[in-house]
PDB file of C-alpha atoms in Angstrom:
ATOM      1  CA  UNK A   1      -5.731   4.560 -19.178  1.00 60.00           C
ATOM      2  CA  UNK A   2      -7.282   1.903 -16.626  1.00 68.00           C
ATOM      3  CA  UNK A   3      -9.442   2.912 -14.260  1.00 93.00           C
ATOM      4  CA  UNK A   4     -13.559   4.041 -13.243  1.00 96.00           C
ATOM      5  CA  UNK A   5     -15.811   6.322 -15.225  1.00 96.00           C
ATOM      6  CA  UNK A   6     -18.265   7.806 -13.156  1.00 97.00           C
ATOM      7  CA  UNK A   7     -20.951   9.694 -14.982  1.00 96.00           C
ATOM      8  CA  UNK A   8     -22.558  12.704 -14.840  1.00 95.00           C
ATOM      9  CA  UNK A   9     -20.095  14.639 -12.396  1.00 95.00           C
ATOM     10  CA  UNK A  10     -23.161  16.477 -11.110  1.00 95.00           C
ATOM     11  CA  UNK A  11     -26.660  16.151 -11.814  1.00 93.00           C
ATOM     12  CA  UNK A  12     -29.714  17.975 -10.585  1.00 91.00           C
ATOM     13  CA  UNK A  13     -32.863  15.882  -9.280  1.00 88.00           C
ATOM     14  CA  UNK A  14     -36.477  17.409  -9.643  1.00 88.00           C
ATOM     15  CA  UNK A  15     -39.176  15.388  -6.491  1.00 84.00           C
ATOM     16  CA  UNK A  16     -40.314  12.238  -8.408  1.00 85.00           C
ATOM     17  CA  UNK A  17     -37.552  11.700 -10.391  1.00 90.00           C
ATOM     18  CA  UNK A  18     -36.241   8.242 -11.263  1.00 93.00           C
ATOM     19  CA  UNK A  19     -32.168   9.314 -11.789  1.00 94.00           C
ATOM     20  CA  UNK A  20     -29.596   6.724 -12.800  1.00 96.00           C
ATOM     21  CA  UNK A  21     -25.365   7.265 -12.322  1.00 97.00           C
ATOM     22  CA  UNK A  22     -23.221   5.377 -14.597  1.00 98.00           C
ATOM     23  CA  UNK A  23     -20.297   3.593 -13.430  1.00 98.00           C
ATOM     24  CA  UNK A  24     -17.744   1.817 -15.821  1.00 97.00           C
ATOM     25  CA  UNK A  25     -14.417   0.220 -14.898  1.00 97.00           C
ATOM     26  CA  UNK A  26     -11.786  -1.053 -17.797  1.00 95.00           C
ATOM     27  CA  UNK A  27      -9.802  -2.497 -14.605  1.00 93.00           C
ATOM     28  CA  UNK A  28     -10.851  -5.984 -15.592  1.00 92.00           C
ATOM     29  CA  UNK A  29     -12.455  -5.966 -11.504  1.00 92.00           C
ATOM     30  CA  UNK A  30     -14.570  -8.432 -10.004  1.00 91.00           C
ATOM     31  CA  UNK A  31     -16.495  -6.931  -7.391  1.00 92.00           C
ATOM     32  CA  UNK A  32     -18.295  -3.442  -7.625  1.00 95.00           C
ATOM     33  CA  UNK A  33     -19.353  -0.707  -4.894  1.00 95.00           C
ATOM     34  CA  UNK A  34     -22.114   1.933  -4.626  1.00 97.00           C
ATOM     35  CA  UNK A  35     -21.228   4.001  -1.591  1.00 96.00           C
ATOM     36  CA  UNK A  36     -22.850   7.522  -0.536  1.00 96.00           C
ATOM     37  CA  UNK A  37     -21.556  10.035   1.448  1.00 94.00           C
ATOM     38  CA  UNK A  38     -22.856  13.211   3.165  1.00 92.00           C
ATOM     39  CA  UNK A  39     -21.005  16.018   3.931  1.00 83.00           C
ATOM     40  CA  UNK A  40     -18.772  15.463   6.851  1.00 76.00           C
ATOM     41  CA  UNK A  41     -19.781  12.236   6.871  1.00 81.00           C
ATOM     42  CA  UNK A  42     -18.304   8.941   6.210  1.00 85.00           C
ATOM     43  CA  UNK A  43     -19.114   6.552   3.096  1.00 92.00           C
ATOM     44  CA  UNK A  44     -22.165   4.096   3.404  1.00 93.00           C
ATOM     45  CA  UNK A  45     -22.331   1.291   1.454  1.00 93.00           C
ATOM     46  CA  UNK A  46     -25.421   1.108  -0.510  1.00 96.00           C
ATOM     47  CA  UNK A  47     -24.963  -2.023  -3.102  1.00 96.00           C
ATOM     48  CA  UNK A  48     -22.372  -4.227  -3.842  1.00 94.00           C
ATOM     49  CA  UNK A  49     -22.074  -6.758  -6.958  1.00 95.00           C
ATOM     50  CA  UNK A  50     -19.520  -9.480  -6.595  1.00 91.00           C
ATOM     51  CA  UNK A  51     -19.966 -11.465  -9.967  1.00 91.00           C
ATOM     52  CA  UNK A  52     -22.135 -10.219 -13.107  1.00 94.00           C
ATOM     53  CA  UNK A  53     -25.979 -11.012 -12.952  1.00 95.00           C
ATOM     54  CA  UNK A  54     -25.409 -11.053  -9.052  1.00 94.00           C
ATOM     55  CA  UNK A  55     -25.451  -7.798  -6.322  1.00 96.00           C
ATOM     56  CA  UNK A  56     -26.406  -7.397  -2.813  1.00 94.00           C
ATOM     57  CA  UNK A  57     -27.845  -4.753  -0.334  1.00 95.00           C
ATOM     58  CA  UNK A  58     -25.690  -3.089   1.551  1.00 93.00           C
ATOM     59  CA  UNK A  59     -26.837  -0.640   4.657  1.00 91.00           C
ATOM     60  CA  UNK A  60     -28.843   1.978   2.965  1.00 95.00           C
ATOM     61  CA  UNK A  61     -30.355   0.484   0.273  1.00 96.00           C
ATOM     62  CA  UNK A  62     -33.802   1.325   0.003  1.00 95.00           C
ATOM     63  CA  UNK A  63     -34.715   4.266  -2.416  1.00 95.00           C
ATOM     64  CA  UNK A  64     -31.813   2.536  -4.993  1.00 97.00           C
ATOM     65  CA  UNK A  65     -31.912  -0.250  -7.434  1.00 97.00           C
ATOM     66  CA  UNK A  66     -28.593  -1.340  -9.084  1.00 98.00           C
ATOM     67  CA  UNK A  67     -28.227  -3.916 -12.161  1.00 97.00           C
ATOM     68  CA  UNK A  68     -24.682  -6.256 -13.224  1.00 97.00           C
ATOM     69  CA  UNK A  69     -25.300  -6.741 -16.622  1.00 97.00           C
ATOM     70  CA  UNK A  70     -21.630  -6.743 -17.618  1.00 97.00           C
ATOM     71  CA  UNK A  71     -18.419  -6.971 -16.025  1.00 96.00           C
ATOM     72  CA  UNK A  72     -17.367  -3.576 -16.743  1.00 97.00           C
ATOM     73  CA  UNK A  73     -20.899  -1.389 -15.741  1.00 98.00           C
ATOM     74  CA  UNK A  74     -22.516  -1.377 -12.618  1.00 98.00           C
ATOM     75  CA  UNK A  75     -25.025   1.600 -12.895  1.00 98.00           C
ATOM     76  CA  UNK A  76     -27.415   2.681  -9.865  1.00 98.00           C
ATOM     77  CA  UNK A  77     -30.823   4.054 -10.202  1.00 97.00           C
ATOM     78  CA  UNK A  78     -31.691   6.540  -7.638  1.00 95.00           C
ATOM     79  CA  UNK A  79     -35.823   6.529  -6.781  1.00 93.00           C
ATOM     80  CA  UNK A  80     -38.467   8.686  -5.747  1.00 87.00           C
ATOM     81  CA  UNK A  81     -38.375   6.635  -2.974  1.00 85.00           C
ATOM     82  CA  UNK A  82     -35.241   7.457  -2.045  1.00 86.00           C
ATOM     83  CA  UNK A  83     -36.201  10.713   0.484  1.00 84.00           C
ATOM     84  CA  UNK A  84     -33.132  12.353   0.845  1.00 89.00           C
ATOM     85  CA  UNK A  85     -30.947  11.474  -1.840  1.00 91.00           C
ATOM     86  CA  UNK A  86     -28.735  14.962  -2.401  1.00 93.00           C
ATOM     87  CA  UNK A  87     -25.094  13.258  -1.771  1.00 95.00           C
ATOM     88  CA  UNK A  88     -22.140  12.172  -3.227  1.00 96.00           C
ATOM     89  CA  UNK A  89     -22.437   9.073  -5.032  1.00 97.00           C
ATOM     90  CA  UNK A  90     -19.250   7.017  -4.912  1.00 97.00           C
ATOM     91  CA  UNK A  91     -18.649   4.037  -7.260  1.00 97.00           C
ATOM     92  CA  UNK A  92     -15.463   1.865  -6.592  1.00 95.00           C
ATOM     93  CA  UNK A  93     -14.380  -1.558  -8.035  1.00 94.00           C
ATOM     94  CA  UNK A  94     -11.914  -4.117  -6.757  1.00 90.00           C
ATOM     95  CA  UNK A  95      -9.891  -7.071  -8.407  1.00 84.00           C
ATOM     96  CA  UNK A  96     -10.425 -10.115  -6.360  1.00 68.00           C
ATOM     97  CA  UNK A  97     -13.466 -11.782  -5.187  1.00 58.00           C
ATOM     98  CA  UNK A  98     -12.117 -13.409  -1.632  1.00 56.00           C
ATOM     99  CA  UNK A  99      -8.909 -12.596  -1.918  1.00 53.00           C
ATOM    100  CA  UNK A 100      -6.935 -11.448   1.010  1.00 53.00           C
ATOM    101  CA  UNK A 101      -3.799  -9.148   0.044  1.00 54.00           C
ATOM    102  CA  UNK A 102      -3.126  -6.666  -2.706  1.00 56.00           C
ATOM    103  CA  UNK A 103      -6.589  -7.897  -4.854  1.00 60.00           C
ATOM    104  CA  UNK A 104      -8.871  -6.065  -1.686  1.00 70.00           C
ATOM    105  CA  UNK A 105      -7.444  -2.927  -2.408  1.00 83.00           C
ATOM    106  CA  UNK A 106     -10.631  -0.850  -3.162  1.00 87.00           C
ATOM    107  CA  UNK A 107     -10.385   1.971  -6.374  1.00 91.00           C
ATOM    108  CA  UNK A 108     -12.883   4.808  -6.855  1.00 95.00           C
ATOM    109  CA  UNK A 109     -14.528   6.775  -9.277  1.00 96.00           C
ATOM    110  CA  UNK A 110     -14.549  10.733  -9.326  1.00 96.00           C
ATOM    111  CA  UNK A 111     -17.730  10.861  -8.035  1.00 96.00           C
ATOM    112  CA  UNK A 112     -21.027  11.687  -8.785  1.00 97.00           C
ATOM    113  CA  UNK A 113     -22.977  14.962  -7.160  1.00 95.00           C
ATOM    114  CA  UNK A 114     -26.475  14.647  -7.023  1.00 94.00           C
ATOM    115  CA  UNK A 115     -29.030  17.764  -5.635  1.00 93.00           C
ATOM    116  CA  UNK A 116     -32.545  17.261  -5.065  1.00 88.00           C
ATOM    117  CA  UNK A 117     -33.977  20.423  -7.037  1.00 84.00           C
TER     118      UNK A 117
ATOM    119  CA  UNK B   1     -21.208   0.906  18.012  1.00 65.00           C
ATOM    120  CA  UNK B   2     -19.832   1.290  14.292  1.00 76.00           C
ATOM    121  CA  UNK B   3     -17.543  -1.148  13.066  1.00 88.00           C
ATOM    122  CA  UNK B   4     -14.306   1.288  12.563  1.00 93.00           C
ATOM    123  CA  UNK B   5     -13.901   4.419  14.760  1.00 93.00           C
ATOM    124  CA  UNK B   6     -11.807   7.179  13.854  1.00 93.00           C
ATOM    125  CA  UNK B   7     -11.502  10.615  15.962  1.00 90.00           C
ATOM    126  CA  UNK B   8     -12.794  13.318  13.610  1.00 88.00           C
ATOM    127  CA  UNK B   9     -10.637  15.830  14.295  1.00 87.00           C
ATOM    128  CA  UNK B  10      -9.732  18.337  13.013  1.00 92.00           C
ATOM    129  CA  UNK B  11      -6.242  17.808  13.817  1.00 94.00           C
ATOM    130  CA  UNK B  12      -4.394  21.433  13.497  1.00 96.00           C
ATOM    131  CA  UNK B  13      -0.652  20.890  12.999  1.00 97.00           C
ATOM    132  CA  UNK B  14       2.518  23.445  11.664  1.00 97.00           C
ATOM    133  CA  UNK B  15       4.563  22.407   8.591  1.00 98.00           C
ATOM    134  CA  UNK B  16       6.984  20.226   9.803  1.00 97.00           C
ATOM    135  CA  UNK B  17       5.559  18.115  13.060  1.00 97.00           C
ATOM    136  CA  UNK B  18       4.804  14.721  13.435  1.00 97.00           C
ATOM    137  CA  UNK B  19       1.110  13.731  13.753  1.00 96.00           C
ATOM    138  CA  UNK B  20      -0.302  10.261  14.632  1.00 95.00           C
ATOM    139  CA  UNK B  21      -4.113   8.955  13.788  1.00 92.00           C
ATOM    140  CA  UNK B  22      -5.492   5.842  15.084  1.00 93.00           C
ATOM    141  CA  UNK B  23      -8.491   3.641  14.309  1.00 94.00           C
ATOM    142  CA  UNK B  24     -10.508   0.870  16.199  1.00 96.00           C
ATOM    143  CA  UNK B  25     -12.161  -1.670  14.176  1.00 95.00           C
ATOM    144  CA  UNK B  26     -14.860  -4.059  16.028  1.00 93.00           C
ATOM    145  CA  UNK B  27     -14.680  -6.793  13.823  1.00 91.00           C
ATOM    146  CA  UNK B  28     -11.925  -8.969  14.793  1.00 91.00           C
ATOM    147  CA  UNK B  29     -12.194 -11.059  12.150  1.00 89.00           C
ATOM    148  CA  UNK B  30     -10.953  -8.383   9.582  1.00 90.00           C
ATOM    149  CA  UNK B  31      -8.439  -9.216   7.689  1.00 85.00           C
ATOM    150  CA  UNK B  32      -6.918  -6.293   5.854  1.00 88.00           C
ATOM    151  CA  UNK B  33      -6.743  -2.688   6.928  1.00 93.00           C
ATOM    152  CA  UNK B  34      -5.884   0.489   4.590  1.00 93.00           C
ATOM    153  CA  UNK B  35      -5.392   3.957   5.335  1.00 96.00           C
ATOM    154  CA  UNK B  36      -7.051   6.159   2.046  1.00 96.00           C
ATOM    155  CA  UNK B  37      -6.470   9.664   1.673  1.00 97.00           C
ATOM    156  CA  UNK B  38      -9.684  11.733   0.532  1.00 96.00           C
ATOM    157  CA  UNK B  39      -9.260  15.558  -0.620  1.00 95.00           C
ATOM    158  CA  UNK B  40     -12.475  18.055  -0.323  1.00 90.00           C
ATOM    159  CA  UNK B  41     -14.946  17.114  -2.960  1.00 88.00           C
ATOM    160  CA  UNK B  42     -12.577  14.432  -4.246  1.00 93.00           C
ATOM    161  CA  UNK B  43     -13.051  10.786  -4.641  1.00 95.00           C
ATOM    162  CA  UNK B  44     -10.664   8.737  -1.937  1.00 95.00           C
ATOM    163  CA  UNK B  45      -7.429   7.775  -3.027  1.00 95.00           C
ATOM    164  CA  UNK B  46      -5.656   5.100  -1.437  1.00 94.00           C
ATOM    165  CA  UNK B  47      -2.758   6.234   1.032  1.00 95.00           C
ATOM    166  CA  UNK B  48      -0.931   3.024   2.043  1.00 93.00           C
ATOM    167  CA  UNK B  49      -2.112  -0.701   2.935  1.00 90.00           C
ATOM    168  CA  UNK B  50      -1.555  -1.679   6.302  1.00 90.00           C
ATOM    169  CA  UNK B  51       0.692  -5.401   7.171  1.00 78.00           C
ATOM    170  CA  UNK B  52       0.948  -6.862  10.088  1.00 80.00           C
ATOM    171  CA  UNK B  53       4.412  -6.611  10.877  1.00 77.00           C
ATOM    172  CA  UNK B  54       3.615  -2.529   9.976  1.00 82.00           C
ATOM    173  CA  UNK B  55       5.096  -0.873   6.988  1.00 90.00           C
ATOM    174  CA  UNK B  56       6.577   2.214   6.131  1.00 92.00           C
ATOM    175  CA  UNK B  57       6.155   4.625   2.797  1.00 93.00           C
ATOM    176  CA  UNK B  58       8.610   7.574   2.909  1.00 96.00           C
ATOM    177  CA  UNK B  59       7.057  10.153   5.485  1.00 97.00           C
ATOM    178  CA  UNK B  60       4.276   7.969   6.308  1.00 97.00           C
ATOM    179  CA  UNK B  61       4.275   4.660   8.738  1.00 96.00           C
ATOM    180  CA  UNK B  62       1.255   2.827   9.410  1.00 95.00           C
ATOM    181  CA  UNK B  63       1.262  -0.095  12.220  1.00 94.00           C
ATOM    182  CA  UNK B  64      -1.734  -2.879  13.057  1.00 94.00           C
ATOM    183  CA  UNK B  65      -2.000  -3.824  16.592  1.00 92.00           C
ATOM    184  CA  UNK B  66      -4.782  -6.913  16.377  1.00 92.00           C
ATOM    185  CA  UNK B  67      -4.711  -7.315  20.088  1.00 92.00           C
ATOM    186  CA  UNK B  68      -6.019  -4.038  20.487  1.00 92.00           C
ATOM    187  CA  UNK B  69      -7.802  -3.901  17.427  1.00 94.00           C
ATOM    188  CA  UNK B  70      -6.493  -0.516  16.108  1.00 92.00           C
ATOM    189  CA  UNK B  71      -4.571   0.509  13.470  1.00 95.00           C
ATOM    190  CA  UNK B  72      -2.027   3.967  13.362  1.00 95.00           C
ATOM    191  CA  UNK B  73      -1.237   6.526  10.723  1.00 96.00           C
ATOM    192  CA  UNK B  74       2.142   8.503  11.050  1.00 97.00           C
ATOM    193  CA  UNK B  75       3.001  11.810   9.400  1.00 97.00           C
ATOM    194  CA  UNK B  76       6.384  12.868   9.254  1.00 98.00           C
ATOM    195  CA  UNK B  77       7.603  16.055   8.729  1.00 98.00           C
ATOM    196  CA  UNK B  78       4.029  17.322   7.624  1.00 98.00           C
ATOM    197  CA  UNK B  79       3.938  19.335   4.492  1.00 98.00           C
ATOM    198  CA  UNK B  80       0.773  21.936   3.633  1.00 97.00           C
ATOM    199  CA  UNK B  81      -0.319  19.253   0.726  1.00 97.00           C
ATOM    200  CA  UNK B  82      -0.787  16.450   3.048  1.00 98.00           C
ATOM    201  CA  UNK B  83      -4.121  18.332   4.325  1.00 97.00           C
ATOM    202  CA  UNK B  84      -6.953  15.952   3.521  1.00 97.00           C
ATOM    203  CA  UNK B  85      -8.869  13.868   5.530  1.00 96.00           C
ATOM    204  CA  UNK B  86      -7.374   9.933   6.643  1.00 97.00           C
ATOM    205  CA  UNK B  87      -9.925   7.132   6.090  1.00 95.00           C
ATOM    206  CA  UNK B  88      -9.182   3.929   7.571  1.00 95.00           C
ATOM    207  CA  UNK B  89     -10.831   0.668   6.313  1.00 93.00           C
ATOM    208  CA  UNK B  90     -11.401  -2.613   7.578  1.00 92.00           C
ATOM    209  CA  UNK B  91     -11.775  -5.475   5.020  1.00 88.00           C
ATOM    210  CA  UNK B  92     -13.478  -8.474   5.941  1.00 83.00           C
ATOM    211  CA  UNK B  93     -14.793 -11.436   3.478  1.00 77.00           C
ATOM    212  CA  UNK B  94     -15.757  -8.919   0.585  1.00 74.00           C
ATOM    213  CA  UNK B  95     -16.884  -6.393   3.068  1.00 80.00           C
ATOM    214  CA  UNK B  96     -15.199  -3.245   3.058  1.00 84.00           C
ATOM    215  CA  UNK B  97     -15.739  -0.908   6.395  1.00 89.00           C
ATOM    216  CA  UNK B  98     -14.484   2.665   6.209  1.00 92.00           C
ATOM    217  CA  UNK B  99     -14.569   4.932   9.360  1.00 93.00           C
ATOM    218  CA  UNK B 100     -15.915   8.334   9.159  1.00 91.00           C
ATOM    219  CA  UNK B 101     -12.280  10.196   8.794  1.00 94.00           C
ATOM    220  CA  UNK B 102      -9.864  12.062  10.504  1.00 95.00           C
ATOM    221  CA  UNK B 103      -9.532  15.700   9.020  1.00 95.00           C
ATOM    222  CA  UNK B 104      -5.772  17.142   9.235  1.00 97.00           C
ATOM    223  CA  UNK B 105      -4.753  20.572   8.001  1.00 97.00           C
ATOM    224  CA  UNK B 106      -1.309  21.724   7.985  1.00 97.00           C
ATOM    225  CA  UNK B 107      -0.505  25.165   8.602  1.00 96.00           C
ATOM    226  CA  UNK B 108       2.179  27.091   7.604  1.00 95.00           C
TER     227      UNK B 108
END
């Protein structure tokens, strides 16, 4: 089946940990998400990676590092820096770079839960 | 001011009434608008996309009014299952917006 592997489902952070989520998609997607979300809260884009070898910041970047190595894997790395990072970590993909009707519609992963220990 | 505004709820209705949900996006540039559909401690799922000329999905009828900038959600007949909370998102050039959510629950 197509669709967005998030991995691990939940994962437990000691202070000074360096943690990284995986995110695959088999959707054959161009553009790839990193999104956060607190409880109650609504989701805040962290990166985004339109093409491979290419990502940008979104508006809560700092504390996270992503790579685009491949089409199909967009992972993000999760810092000491990062000061509060307990969340849910929200990985989405969609089809077409720029395009304006059905290829914007936006497809997420499960999810990934991550505690600060 | 955030870019898409959504009125948090929650929204308490019976089984069986009708139950509207509107959004204000500030970016009037956006071009397309979807309504998502995200269950507790679930990923979002994607409810309906949103036309201009409004479109309609069996109990569900969402409308875009760019004058106004807002879009609508409409629940029909609501059923105990369609308890979740209602993003709406605002795409614009490879940026997608989401508002903070609308939480309904449906009691019987």
């Amino acid at each position: 089946d197509g669709g967005i592997t998030q991995s691990p489902k939940y994962l437990f952070r000691k202070e000074g940990q360096n943690v990284t989520l995986s995110c695959e998609q088999n959707l054959n997607h161009d553009a790839m998400y990193w999104y956060r979300q607190d409880p109650g809260q609504g989701l805040r884009l962290i990166y985004y990676s339109q093409i491979v070898n290419d990502f940008q910041k979104g508006d809560i970047a700092e504390g996270y590092s992503v790579s685009r190595e491949k089409k199909e894997s967009f992972p993000l790395t999760v810092t000491s820096a990062q000061k509060n990072p307990t969340a849910f970590y929200l990985c989405a993909s969609r089809r077409a770079v720029g395009s304006h009707s059905s290829g914007n519609t936006i497809y997420f992963g499960e999810g990934s839960w991550l505690t600060v220990v | 001011r955030k870019e898409v505004e959504q009125d948090p709820g929650p929204f308490n209705v019976p089984e069986g009434a009708t139950v509207a949900f509107n959004c204000t996006y500030s970016n009037s540039a956006s071009q397309s608008f979807f309504w998502y559909r995200q269950d507790c401690r679930k990923e979002p799922k994607l409810l309906m996309s949103v036309y201009s000329s409004g479109n309609e999905d069996g109990r569900f009828t969402a409308q875009l009014n760019r004058a106004s900038q807002y879009i609508s959600l409409l629940i029909r007949d609501s059923k105990l299952s369609d308890s979740a909370t209602y993003l709406c998102v605002a795409y614009n050039n490879n940026d997608m917006r989401f508002g903070a959510g609308t939480r309904l629950t449906v009691k019987p």
